[in-house]
Amino acid sequence: MSREIIAILRGVTPDAVLPIGEALVTAGIDVIEVPLNSPDPLQSIETLAKGLAGRARIGAGTVLTTADVDAVHAAGGTLIVSPDCNPDVIDRTKALGMASYPGVATPTECFTALRHGADGLKFFPALLLGTKGLSAIKAVLPPAAKTYAVGGVGPSDFADWFGAGVTGFGMGTGVYKPGMSAAEVSARAQEIVAAYDAAKA
């Protein structure tokens, strides 16, 4: 069962990334991003893309330029997540056949992203928008538009966000902090998956 959860491994290192990726997939999270402000992020992306081939979708976060998009593509990544809405980045992502998740916070940014082919809208930081803000913006978005709450959202909040119409979540420090072991990540991921499934039920 593929869940609409993106694990954000900010600060992960290439030597530790594969066991952590394995732990996430085993727990039920099969979309993983390595932010480009992590140590040797392209190496981590390549390691995950090869090691979890056919089992997970791997990509990068904090992608700010078209050159970044090209580099992630060359490393084997298939999804691009950004903190902002940059049409050039979205266009390049789609031209390379990758999935695009730009950061948005306003209706203007949402529609700009969708017009350029974004696959999902990353509402960031979600804690500033809140469920009421998302619900208001959802009222004018195309029904098929996928929305993700990222930043300040935890398992105890999932039901409220689903009630507001969100599609899924990006989980950062809630699932991984630099230095955490695969076992620690596994425990957190299992808690997140259990809360997600319960909130969706």
JSON list of C-alpha atoms in Angstrom, two decimals:
[
{"chain": "A", "resi": 1, "resn": "MET", "atom": "CA", "xyz": [0.00, 0.00, 0.00]},
{"chain": "A", "resi": 2, "resn": "SER", "atom": "CA", "xyz": [1.57, 3.28, -1.08]},
{"chain": "A", "resi": 3, "resn": "ARG", "atom": "CA", "xyz": [0.81, 6.10, 1.33]},
{"chain": "A", "resi": 4, "resn": "GLU", "atom": "CA", "xyz": [0.92, 9.82, 0.57]},
{"chain": "A", "resi": 5, "resn": "ILE", "atom": "CA", "xyz": [3.82, 10.37, 2.95]},
{"chain": "A", "resi": 6, "resn": "ILE", "atom": "CA", "xyz": [7.16, 11.85, 1.91]},
{"chain": "A", "resi": 7, "resn": "ALA", "atom": "CA", "xyz": [10.05, 11.13, 4.28]},
{"chain": "A", "resi": 8, "resn": "ILE", "atom": "CA", "xyz": [12.50, 14.05, 4.39]},
{"chain": "A", "resi": 9, "resn": "LEU", "atom": "CA", "xyz": [16.02, 12.92, 5.33]},
{"chain": "A", "resi": 10, "resn": "ARG", "atom": "CA", "xyz": [17.65, 16.30, 5.93]},
{"chain": "A", "resi": 11, "resn": "GLY", "atom": "CA", "xyz": [21.24, 15.89, 7.08]},
{"chain": "A", "resi": 12, "resn": "VAL", "atom": "CA", "xyz": [21.54, 12.19, 6.23]},
{"chain": "A", "resi": 13, "resn": "THR", "atom": "CA", "xyz": [24.96, 10.93, 5.09]},
{"chain": "A", "resi": 14, "resn": "PRO", "atom": "CA", "xyz": [25.67, 8.50, 2.24]},
{"chain": "A", "resi": 15, "resn": "ASP", "atom": "CA", "xyz": [27.12, 5.85, 4.56]},
{"chain": "A", "resi": 16, "resn": "ALA", "atom": "CA", "xyz": [23.95, 5.76, 6.68]},
{"chain": "A", "resi": 17, "resn": "VAL", "atom": "CA", "xyz": [21.26, 6.35, 4.08]},
{"chain": "A", "resi": 18, "resn": "LEU", "atom": "CA", "xyz": [20.48, 2.87, 2.74]},
{"chain": "A", "resi": 19, "resn": "PRO", "atom": "CA", "xyz": [19.63, 1.17, 6.07]},
{"chain": "A", "resi": 20, "resn": "ILE", "atom": "CA", "xyz": [17.43, 4.18, 6.89]},
{"chain": "A", "resi": 21, "resn": "GLY", "atom": "CA", "xyz": [15.73, 3.91, 3.50]},
{"chain": "A", "resi": 22, "resn": "GLU", "atom": "CA", "xyz": [15.18, 0.19, 4.04]},
{"chain": "A", "resi": 23, "resn": "ALA", "atom": "CA", "xyz": [13.63, 0.92, 7.43]},
{"chain": "A", "resi": 24, "resn": "LEU", "atom": "CA", "xyz": [11.23, 3.44, 5.91]},
{"chain": "A", "resi": 25, "resn": "VAL", "atom": "CA", "xyz": [10.11, 1.12, 3.12]},
{"chain": "A", "resi": 26, "resn": "THR", "atom": "CA", "xyz": [9.63, -1.77, 5.54]},
{"chain": "A", "resi": 27, "resn": "ALA", "atom": "CA", "xyz": [7.50, 0.46, 7.76]},
{"chain": "A", "resi": 28, "resn": "GLY", "atom": "CA", "xyz": [5.34, 1.49, 4.80]},
{"chain": "A", "resi": 29, "resn": "ILE", "atom": "CA", "xyz": [6.81, 4.82, 3.60]},
{"chain": "A", "resi": 30, "resn": "ASP", "atom": "CA", "xyz": [8.01, 4.52, 0.02]},
{"chain": "A", "resi": 31, "resn": "VAL", "atom": "CA", "xyz": [8.60, 8.13, -1.05]},
{"chain": "A", "resi": 32, "resn": "ILE", "atom": "CA", "xyz": [11.92, 9.54, 0.17]},
{"chain": "A", "resi": 33, "resn": "GLU", "atom": "CA", "xyz": [13.61, 12.89, -0.41]},
{"chain": "A", "resi": 34, "resn": "VAL", "atom": "CA", "xyz": [17.16, 13.87, 0.44]},
{"chain": "A", "resi": 35, "resn": "PRO", "atom": "CA", "xyz": [17.41, 17.67, 0.74]},
{"chain": "A", "resi": 36, "resn": "LEU", "atom": "CA", "xyz": [20.26, 19.13, -1.27]},
{"chain": "A", "resi": 37, "resn": "ASN", "atom": "CA", "xyz": [21.61, 20.93, 1.79]},
{"chain": "A", "resi": 38, "resn": "SER", "atom": "CA", "xyz": [22.54, 17.54, 3.28]},
{"chain": "A", "resi": 39, "resn": "PRO", "atom": "CA", "xyz": [26.11, 16.17, 3.15]},
{"chain": "A", "resi": 40, "resn": "ASP", "atom": "CA", "xyz": [26.87, 14.68, -0.31]},
{"chain": "A", "resi": 41, "resn": "PRO", "atom": "CA", "xyz": [23.16, 14.56, -1.19]},
{"chain": "A", "resi": 42, "resn": "LEU", "atom": "CA", "xyz": [23.59, 13.32, -4.75]},
{"chain": "A", "resi": 43, "resn": "GLN", "atom": "CA", "xyz": [25.56, 10.31, -3.52]},
{"chain": "A", "resi": 44, "resn": "SER", "atom": "CA", "xyz": [22.79, 9.51, -1.03]},
{"chain": "A", "resi": 45, "resn": "ILE", "atom": "CA", "xyz": [20.17, 9.83, -3.76]},
{"chain": "A", "resi": 46, "resn": "GLU", "atom": "CA", "xyz": [22.13, 7.53, -6.07]},
{"chain": "A", "resi": 47, "resn": "THR", "atom": "CA", "xyz": [22.59, 4.99, -3.26]},
{"chain": "A", "resi": 48, "resn": "LEU", "atom": "CA", "xyz": [18.86, 4.98, -2.47]},
{"chain": "A", "resi": 49, "resn": "ALA", "atom": "CA", "xyz": [17.80, 4.91, -6.12]},
{"chain": "A", "resi": 50, "resn": "LYS", "atom": "CA", "xyz": [19.93, 1.81, -6.74]},
{"chain": "A", "resi": 51, "resn": "GLY", "atom": "CA", "xyz": [19.37, 0.09, -3.43]},
{"chain": "A", "resi": 52, "resn": "LEU", "atom": "CA", "xyz": [15.59, 0.57, -3.37]},
{"chain": "A", "resi": 53, "resn": "ALA", "atom": "CA", "xyz": [14.95, 0.28, -7.12]},
{"chain": "A", "resi": 54, "resn": "GLY", "atom": "CA", "xyz": [11.37, -0.79, -7.79]},
{"chain": "A", "resi": 55, "resn": "ARG", "atom": "CA", "xyz": [10.46, -0.43, -4.11]},
{"chain": "A", "resi": 56, "resn": "ALA", "atom": "CA", "xyz": [10.55, 3.33, -3.49]},
{"chain": "A", "resi": 57, "resn": "ARG", "atom": "CA", "xyz": [10.46, 6.68, -5.25]},
{"chain": "A", "resi": 58, "resn": "ILE", "atom": "CA", "xyz": [13.60, 8.65, -4.52]},
{"chain": "A", "resi": 59, "resn": "GLY", "atom": "CA", "xyz": [14.33, 12.31, -5.09]},
{"chain": "A", "resi": 60, "resn": "ALA", "atom": "CA", "xyz": [15.64, 15.57, -3.72]},
{"chain": "A", "resi": 61, "resn": "GLY", "atom": "CA", "xyz": [14.36, 18.39, -1.56]},
{"chain": "A", "resi": 62, "resn": "THR", "atom": "CA", "xyz": [15.45, 22.02, -1.31]},
{"chain": "A", "resi": 63, "resn": "VAL", "atom": "CA", "xyz": [15.84, 22.07, -5.11]},
{"chain": "A", "resi": 64, "resn": "LEU", "atom": "CA", "xyz": [16.24, 25.70, -6.17]},
{"chain": "A", "resi": 65, "resn": "THR", "atom": "CA", "xyz": [17.71, 25.70, -9.71]},
{"chain": "A", "resi": 66, "resn": "THR", "atom": "CA", "xyz": [17.40, 23.90, -13.02]},
{"chain": "A", "resi": 67, "resn": "ALA", "atom": "CA", "xyz": [21.02, 22.78, -12.59]},
{"chain": "A", "resi": 68, "resn": "ASP", "atom": "CA", "xyz": [19.96, 21.07, -9.37]},
{"chain": "A", "resi": 69, "resn": "VAL", "atom": "CA", "xyz": [17.19, 19.29, -11.27]},
{"chain": "A", "resi": 70, "resn": "ASP", "atom": "CA", "xyz": [19.67, 18.02, -13.86]},
{"chain": "A", "resi": 71, "resn": "ALA", "atom": "CA", "xyz": [22.03, 16.78, -11.15]},
{"chain": "A", "resi": 72, "resn": "VAL", "atom": "CA", "xyz": [19.27, 14.91, -9.31]},
{"chain": "A", "resi": 73, "resn": "HIS", "atom": "CA", "xyz": [18.11, 13.33, -12.55]},
{"chain": "A", "resi": 74, "resn": "ALA", "atom": "CA", "xyz": [21.67, 12.19, -13.32]},
{"chain": "A", "resi": 75, "resn": "ALA", "atom": "CA", "xyz": [21.88, 10.61, -9.85]},
{"chain": "A", "resi": 76, "resn": "GLY", "atom": "CA", "xyz": [18.75, 8.54, -10.51]},
{"chain": "A", "resi": 77, "resn": "GLY", "atom": "CA", "xyz": [16.20, 10.66, -8.67]},
{"chain": "A", "resi": 78, "resn": "THR", "atom": "CA", "xyz": [12.63, 10.74, -9.93]},
{"chain": "A", "resi": 79, "resn": "LEU", "atom": "CA", "xyz": [11.04, 13.51, -7.87]},
{"chain": "A", "resi": 80, "resn": "ILE", "atom": "CA", "xyz": [11.88, 17.13, -7.15]},
{"chain": "A", "resi": 81, "resn": "VAL", "atom": "CA", "xyz": [10.66, 18.93, -4.02]},
{"chain": "A", "resi": 82, "resn": "SER", "atom": "CA", "xyz": [11.26, 22.65, -3.49]},
{"chain": "A", "resi": 83, "resn": "PRO", "atom": "CA", "xyz": [10.55, 25.17, -0.73]},
{"chain": "A", "resi": 84, "resn": "ASP", "atom": "CA", "xyz": [9.37, 27.69, -3.34]},
{"chain": "A", "resi": 85, "resn": "CYS", "atom": "CA", "xyz": [7.38, 27.88, -6.56]},
{"chain": "A", "resi": 86, "resn": "ASN", "atom": "CA", "xyz": [9.89, 28.39, -9.39]},
{"chain": "A", "resi": 87, "resn": "PRO", "atom": "CA", "xyz": [8.34, 27.85, -12.83]},
{"chain": "A", "resi": 88, "resn": "ASP", "atom": "CA", "xyz": [11.75, 27.20, -14.39]},
{"chain": "A", "resi": 89, "resn": "VAL", "atom": "CA", "xyz": [12.43, 24.39, -11.93]},
{"chain": "A", "resi": 90, "resn": "ILE", "atom": "CA", "xyz": [8.98, 22.88, -12.50]},
{"chain": "A", "resi": 91, "resn": "ASP", "atom": "CA", "xyz": [9.36, 23.08, -16.29]},
{"chain": "A", "resi": 92, "resn": "ARG", "atom": "CA", "xyz": [12.78, 21.41, -16.21]},
{"chain": "A", "resi": 93, "resn": "THR", "atom": "CA", "xyz": [11.53, 18.72, -13.84]},
{"chain": "A", "resi": 94, "resn": "LYS", "atom": "CA", "xyz": [8.64, 17.84, -16.12]},
{"chain": "A", "resi": 95, "resn": "ALA", "atom": "CA", "xyz": [10.82, 17.98, -19.26]},
{"chain": "A", "resi": 96, "resn": "LEU", "atom": "CA", "xyz": [12.96, 15.24, -17.70]},
{"chain": "A", "resi": 97, "resn": "GLY", "atom": "CA", "xyz": [9.94, 13.11, -16.85]},
{"chain": "A", "resi": 98, "resn": "MET", "atom": "CA", "xyz": [10.22, 13.62, -13.10]},
{"chain": "A", "resi": 99, "resn": "ALA", "atom": "CA", "xyz": [7.55, 14.41, -10.51]},
{"chain": "A", "resi": 100, "resn": "SER", "atom": "CA", "xyz": [7.35, 18.02, -9.28]},
{"chain": "A", "resi": 101, "resn": "TYR", "atom": "CA", "xyz": [6.36, 19.15, -5.77]},
{"chain": "A", "resi": 102, "resn": "PRO", "atom": "CA", "xyz": [6.95, 22.91, -5.45]},
{"chain": "A", "resi": 103, "resn": "GLY", "atom": "CA", "xyz": [6.44, 24.81, -2.23]},
{"chain": "A", "resi": 104, "resn": "VAL", "atom": "CA", "xyz": [3.38, 27.06, -2.12]},
{"chain": "A", "resi": 105, "resn": "ALA", "atom": "CA", "xyz": [1.56, 29.22, 0.41]},
{"chain": "A", "resi": 106, "resn": "THR", "atom": "CA", "xyz": [-0.93, 31.27, -1.63]},
{"chain": "A", "resi": 107, "resn": "PRO", "atom": "CA", "xyz": [-3.54, 30.68, -4.34]},
{"chain": "A", "resi": 108, "resn": "THR", "atom": "CA", "xyz": [-1.34, 32.56, -6.82]},
{"chain": "A", "resi": 109, "resn": "GLU", "atom": "CA", "xyz": [1.56, 30.18, -6.20]},
{"chain": "A", "resi": 110, "resn": "CYS", "atom": "CA", "xyz": [-0.76, 27.16, -6.35]},
{"chain": "A", "resi": 111, "resn": "PHE", "atom": "CA", "xyz": [-2.15, 28.06, -9.74]},
{"chain": "A", "resi": 112, "resn": "THR", "atom": "CA", "xyz": [1.26, 29.04, -11.11]},
{"chain": "A", "resi": 113, "resn": "ALA", "atom": "CA", "xyz": [2.59, 25.63, -10.07]},
{"chain": "A", "resi": 114, "resn": "LEU", "atom": "CA", "xyz": [-0.36, 23.76, -11.55]},
{"chain": "A", "resi": 115, "resn": "ARG", "atom": "CA", "xyz": [-0.16, 25.66, -14.85]},
{"chain": "A", "resi": 116, "resn": "HIS", "atom": "CA", "xyz": [3.45, 24.54, -15.19]},
{"chain": "A", "resi": 117, "resn": "GLY", "atom": "CA", "xyz": [2.57, 20.90, -14.54]},
{"chain": "A", "resi": 118, "resn": "ALA", "atom": "CA", "xyz": [3.27, 20.36, -10.84]},
{"chain": "A", "resi": 119, "resn": "ASP", "atom": "CA", "xyz": [2.24, 16.92, -9.62]},
{"chain": "A", "resi": 120, "resn": "GLY", "atom": "CA", "xyz": [1.58, 18.04, -6.07]},
{"chain": "A", "resi": 121, "resn": "LEU", "atom": "CA", "xyz": [1.52, 21.25, -4.01]},
{"chain": "A", "resi": 122, "resn": "LYS", "atom": "CA", "xyz": [3.74, 21.38, -0.94]},
{"chain": "A", "resi": 123, "resn": "PHE", "atom": "CA", "xyz": [2.14, 23.74, 1.56]},
{"chain": "A", "resi": 124, "resn": "PHE", "atom": "CA", "xyz": [5.14, 24.99, 3.50]},
{"chain": "A", "resi": 125, "resn": "PRO", "atom": "CA", "xyz": [5.36, 25.79, 6.31]},
{"chain": "A", "resi": 126, "resn": "ALA", "atom": "CA", "xyz": [2.00, 24.21, 6.98]},
{"chain": "A", "resi": 127, "resn": "LEU", "atom": "CA", "xyz": [1.90, 25.42, 10.57]},
{"chain": "A", "resi": 128, "resn": "LEU", "atom": "CA", "xyz": [1.56, 29.01, 9.32]},
{"chain": "A", "resi": 129, "resn": "LEU", "atom": "CA", "xyz": [-1.30, 28.19, 6.96]},
{"chain": "A", "resi": 130, "resn": "GLY", "atom": "CA", "xyz": [-3.16, 25.86, 9.29]},
{"chain": "A", "resi": 131, "resn": "THR", "atom": "CA", "xyz": [-6.08, 23.62, 8.41]},
{"chain": "A", "resi": 132, "resn": "LYS", "atom": "CA", "xyz": [-8.47, 26.53, 7.96]},
{"chain": "A", "resi": 133, "resn": "GLY", "atom": "CA", "xyz": [-6.13, 28.19, 5.49]},
{"chain": "A", "resi": 134, "resn": "LEU", "atom": "CA", "xyz": [-5.73, 24.98, 3.52]},
{"chain": "A", "resi": 135, "resn": "SER", "atom": "CA", "xyz": [-9.48, 24.43, 3.47]},
{"chain": "A", "resi": 136, "resn": "ALA", "atom": "CA", "xyz": [-10.06, 27.94, 2.11]},
{"chain": "A", "resi": 137, "resn": "ILE", "atom": "CA", "xyz": [-7.48, 27.48, -0.67]},
{"chain": "A", "resi": 138, "resn": "LYS", "atom": "CA", "xyz": [-8.77, 23.98, -1.49]},
{"chain": "A", "resi": 139, "resn": "ALA", "atom": "CA", "xyz": [-12.16, 25.52, -2.24]},
{"chain": "A", "resi": 140, "resn": "VAL", "atom": "CA", "xyz": [-10.75, 27.16, -5.39]},
{"chain": "A", "resi": 141, "resn": "LEU", "atom": "CA", "xyz": [-8.25, 24.47, -6.48]},
{"chain": "A", "resi": 142, "resn": "PRO", "atom": "CA", "xyz": [-9.09, 21.83, -9.08]},
{"chain": "A", "resi": 143, "resn": "PRO", "atom": "CA", "xyz": [-10.51, 18.80, -7.24]},
{"chain": "A", "resi": 144, "resn": "ALA", "atom": "CA", "xyz": [-7.73, 16.56, -8.56]},
{"chain": "A", "resi": 145, "resn": "ALA", "atom": "CA", "xyz": [-4.92, 18.80, -7.24]},
{"chain": "A", "resi": 146, "resn": "LYS", "atom": "CA", "xyz": [-2.79, 16.94, -4.70]},
{"chain": "A", "resi": 147, "resn": "THR", "atom": "CA", "xyz": [-1.86, 18.87, -1.56]},
{"chain": "A", "resi": 148, "resn": "TYR", "atom": "CA", "xyz": [0.77, 18.08, 1.05]},
{"chain": "A", "resi": 149, "resn": "ALA", "atom": "CA", "xyz": [1.24, 19.62, 4.48]},
{"chain": "A", "resi": 150, "resn": "VAL", "atom": "CA", "xyz": [4.92, 20.04, 5.37]},
{"chain": "A", "resi": 151, "resn": "GLY", "atom": "CA", "xyz": [6.43, 21.74, 8.40]},
{"chain": "A", "resi": 152, "resn": "GLY", "atom": "CA", "xyz": [5.03, 21.56, 11.91]},
{"chain": "A", "resi": 153, "resn": "VAL", "atom": "CA", "xyz": [2.64, 18.66, 11.24]},
{"chain": "A", "resi": 154, "resn": "GLY", "atom": "CA", "xyz": [2.79, 15.46, 13.29]},
{"chain": "A", "resi": 155, "resn": "PRO", "atom": "CA", "xyz": [0.87, 12.19, 13.59]},
{"chain": "A", "resi": 156, "resn": "SER", "atom": "CA", "xyz": [-1.55, 13.65, 16.13]},
{"chain": "A", "resi": 157, "resn": "ASP", "atom": "CA", "xyz": [-2.58, 16.26, 13.55]},
{"chain": "A", "resi": 158, "resn": "PHE", "atom": "CA", "xyz": [-3.24, 13.93, 10.62]},
{"chain": "A", "resi": 159, "resn": "ALA", "atom": "CA", "xyz": [-6.99, 13.56, 11.15]},
{"chain": "A", "resi": 160, "resn": "ASP", "atom": "CA", "xyz": [-7.52, 17.34, 11.30]},
{"chain": "A", "resi": 161, "resn": "TRP", "atom": "CA", "xyz": [-5.54, 17.86, 8.10]},
{"chain": "A", "resi": 162, "resn": "PHE", "atom": "CA", "xyz": [-7.38, 15.08, 6.29]},
{"chain": "A", "resi": 163, "resn": "GLY", "atom": "CA", "xyz": [-10.59, 16.75, 7.43]},
{"chain": "A", "resi": 164, "resn": "ALA", "atom": "CA", "xyz": [-9.40, 19.94, 5.74]},
{"chain": "A", "resi": 165, "resn": "GLY", "atom": "CA", "xyz": [-8.86, 18.03, 2.50]},
{"chain": "A", "resi": 166, "resn": "VAL", "atom": "CA", "xyz": [-5.09, 17.47, 2.44]},
{"chain": "A", "resi": 167, "resn": "THR", "atom": "CA", "xyz": [-3.76, 14.61, 0.29]},
{"chain": "A", "resi": 168, "resn": "GLY", "atom": "CA", "xyz": [-0.69, 13.74, 2.35]},
{"chain": "A", "resi": 169, "resn": "PHE", "atom": "CA", "xyz": [2.28, 14.87, 4.39]},
{"chain": "A", "resi": 170, "resn": "GLY", "atom": "CA", "xyz": [5.97, 15.55, 4.26]},
{"chain": "A", "resi": 171, "resn": "MET", "atom": "CA", "xyz": [7.68, 14.36, 7.43]},
{"chain": "A", "resi": 172, "resn": "GLY", "atom": "CA", "xyz": [11.05, 15.83, 8.36]},
{"chain": "A", "resi": 173, "resn": "THR", "atom": "CA", "xyz": [12.36, 15.83, 11.93]},
{"chain": "A", "resi": 174, "resn": "GLY", "atom": "CA", "xyz": [9.32, 13.78, 12.94]},
{"chain": "A", "resi": 175, "resn": "VAL", "atom": "CA", "xyz": [10.85, 10.78, 11.15]},
{"chain": "A", "resi": 176, "resn": "TYR", "atom": "CA", "xyz": [14.56, 11.57, 10.93]},
{"chain": "A", "resi": 177, "resn": "LYS", "atom": "CA", "xyz": [17.18, 13.75, 12.60]},
{"chain": "A", "resi": 178, "resn": "PRO", "atom": "CA", "xyz": [20.90, 13.57, 11.77]},
{"chain": "A", "resi": 179, "resn": "GLY", "atom": "CA", "xyz": [22.60, 10.82, 13.72]},
{"chain": "A", "resi": 180, "resn": "MET", "atom": "CA", "xyz": [19.50, 8.69, 14.24]},
{"chain": "A", "resi": 181, "resn": "SER", "atom": "CA", "xyz": [19.89, 4.96, 13.71]},
{"chain": "A", "resi": 182, "resn": "ALA", "atom": "CA", "xyz": [17.83, 2.90, 11.30]},
{"chain": "A", "resi": 183, "resn": "ALA", "atom": "CA", "xyz": [16.09, 1.33, 14.30]},
{"chain": "A", "resi": 184, "resn": "GLU", "atom": "CA", "xyz": [15.08, 4.75, 15.61]},
{"chain": "A", "resi": 185, "resn": "VAL", "atom": "CA", "xyz": [13.80, 5.78, 12.20]},
{"chain": "A", "resi": 186, "resn": "SER", "atom": "CA", "xyz": [11.88, 2.52, 11.93]},
{"chain": "A", "resi": 187, "resn": "ALA", "atom": "CA", "xyz": [10.10, 3.16, 15.24]},
{"chain": "A", "resi": 188, "resn": "ARG", "atom": "CA", "xyz": [9.13, 6.69, 14.23]},
{"chain": "A", "resi": 189, "resn": "ALA", "atom": "CA", "xyz": [8.04, 5.58, 10.76]},
{"chain": "A", "resi": 190, "resn": "GLN", "atom": "CA", "xyz": [5.83, 2.86, 12.18]},
{"chain": "A", "resi": 191, "resn": "GLU", "atom": "CA", "xyz": [4.15, 5.38, 14.48]},
{"chain": "A", "resi": 192, "resn": "ILE", "atom": "CA", "xyz": [3.57, 7.75, 11.53]},
{"chain": "A", "resi": 193, "resn": "VAL", "atom": "CA", "xyz": [2.15, 4.99, 9.33]},
{"chain": "A", "resi": 194, "resn": "ALA", "atom": "CA", "xyz": [-0.16, 3.76, 12.09]},
{"chain": "A", "resi": 195, "resn": "ALA", "atom": "CA", "xyz": [-1.47, 7.29, 12.68]},
{"chain": "A", "resi": 196, "resn": "TYR", "atom": "CA", "xyz": [-1.89, 7.89, 8.94]},
{"chain": "A", "resi": 197, "resn": "ASP", "atom": "CA", "xyz": [-3.84, 4.66, 8.46]},
{"chain": "A", "resi": 198, "resn": "ALA", "atom": "CA", "xyz": [-6.03, 5.35, 11.49]},
{"chain": "A", "resi": 199, "resn": "ALA", "atom": "CA", "xyz": [-6.76, 8.90, 10.33]},
{"chain": "A", "resi": 200, "resn": "LYS", "atom": "CA", "xyz": [-7.65, 7.68, 6.84]},
{"chain": "A", "resi": 201, "resn": "ALA", "atom": "CA", "xyz": [-9.93, 4.92, 8.09]}
]
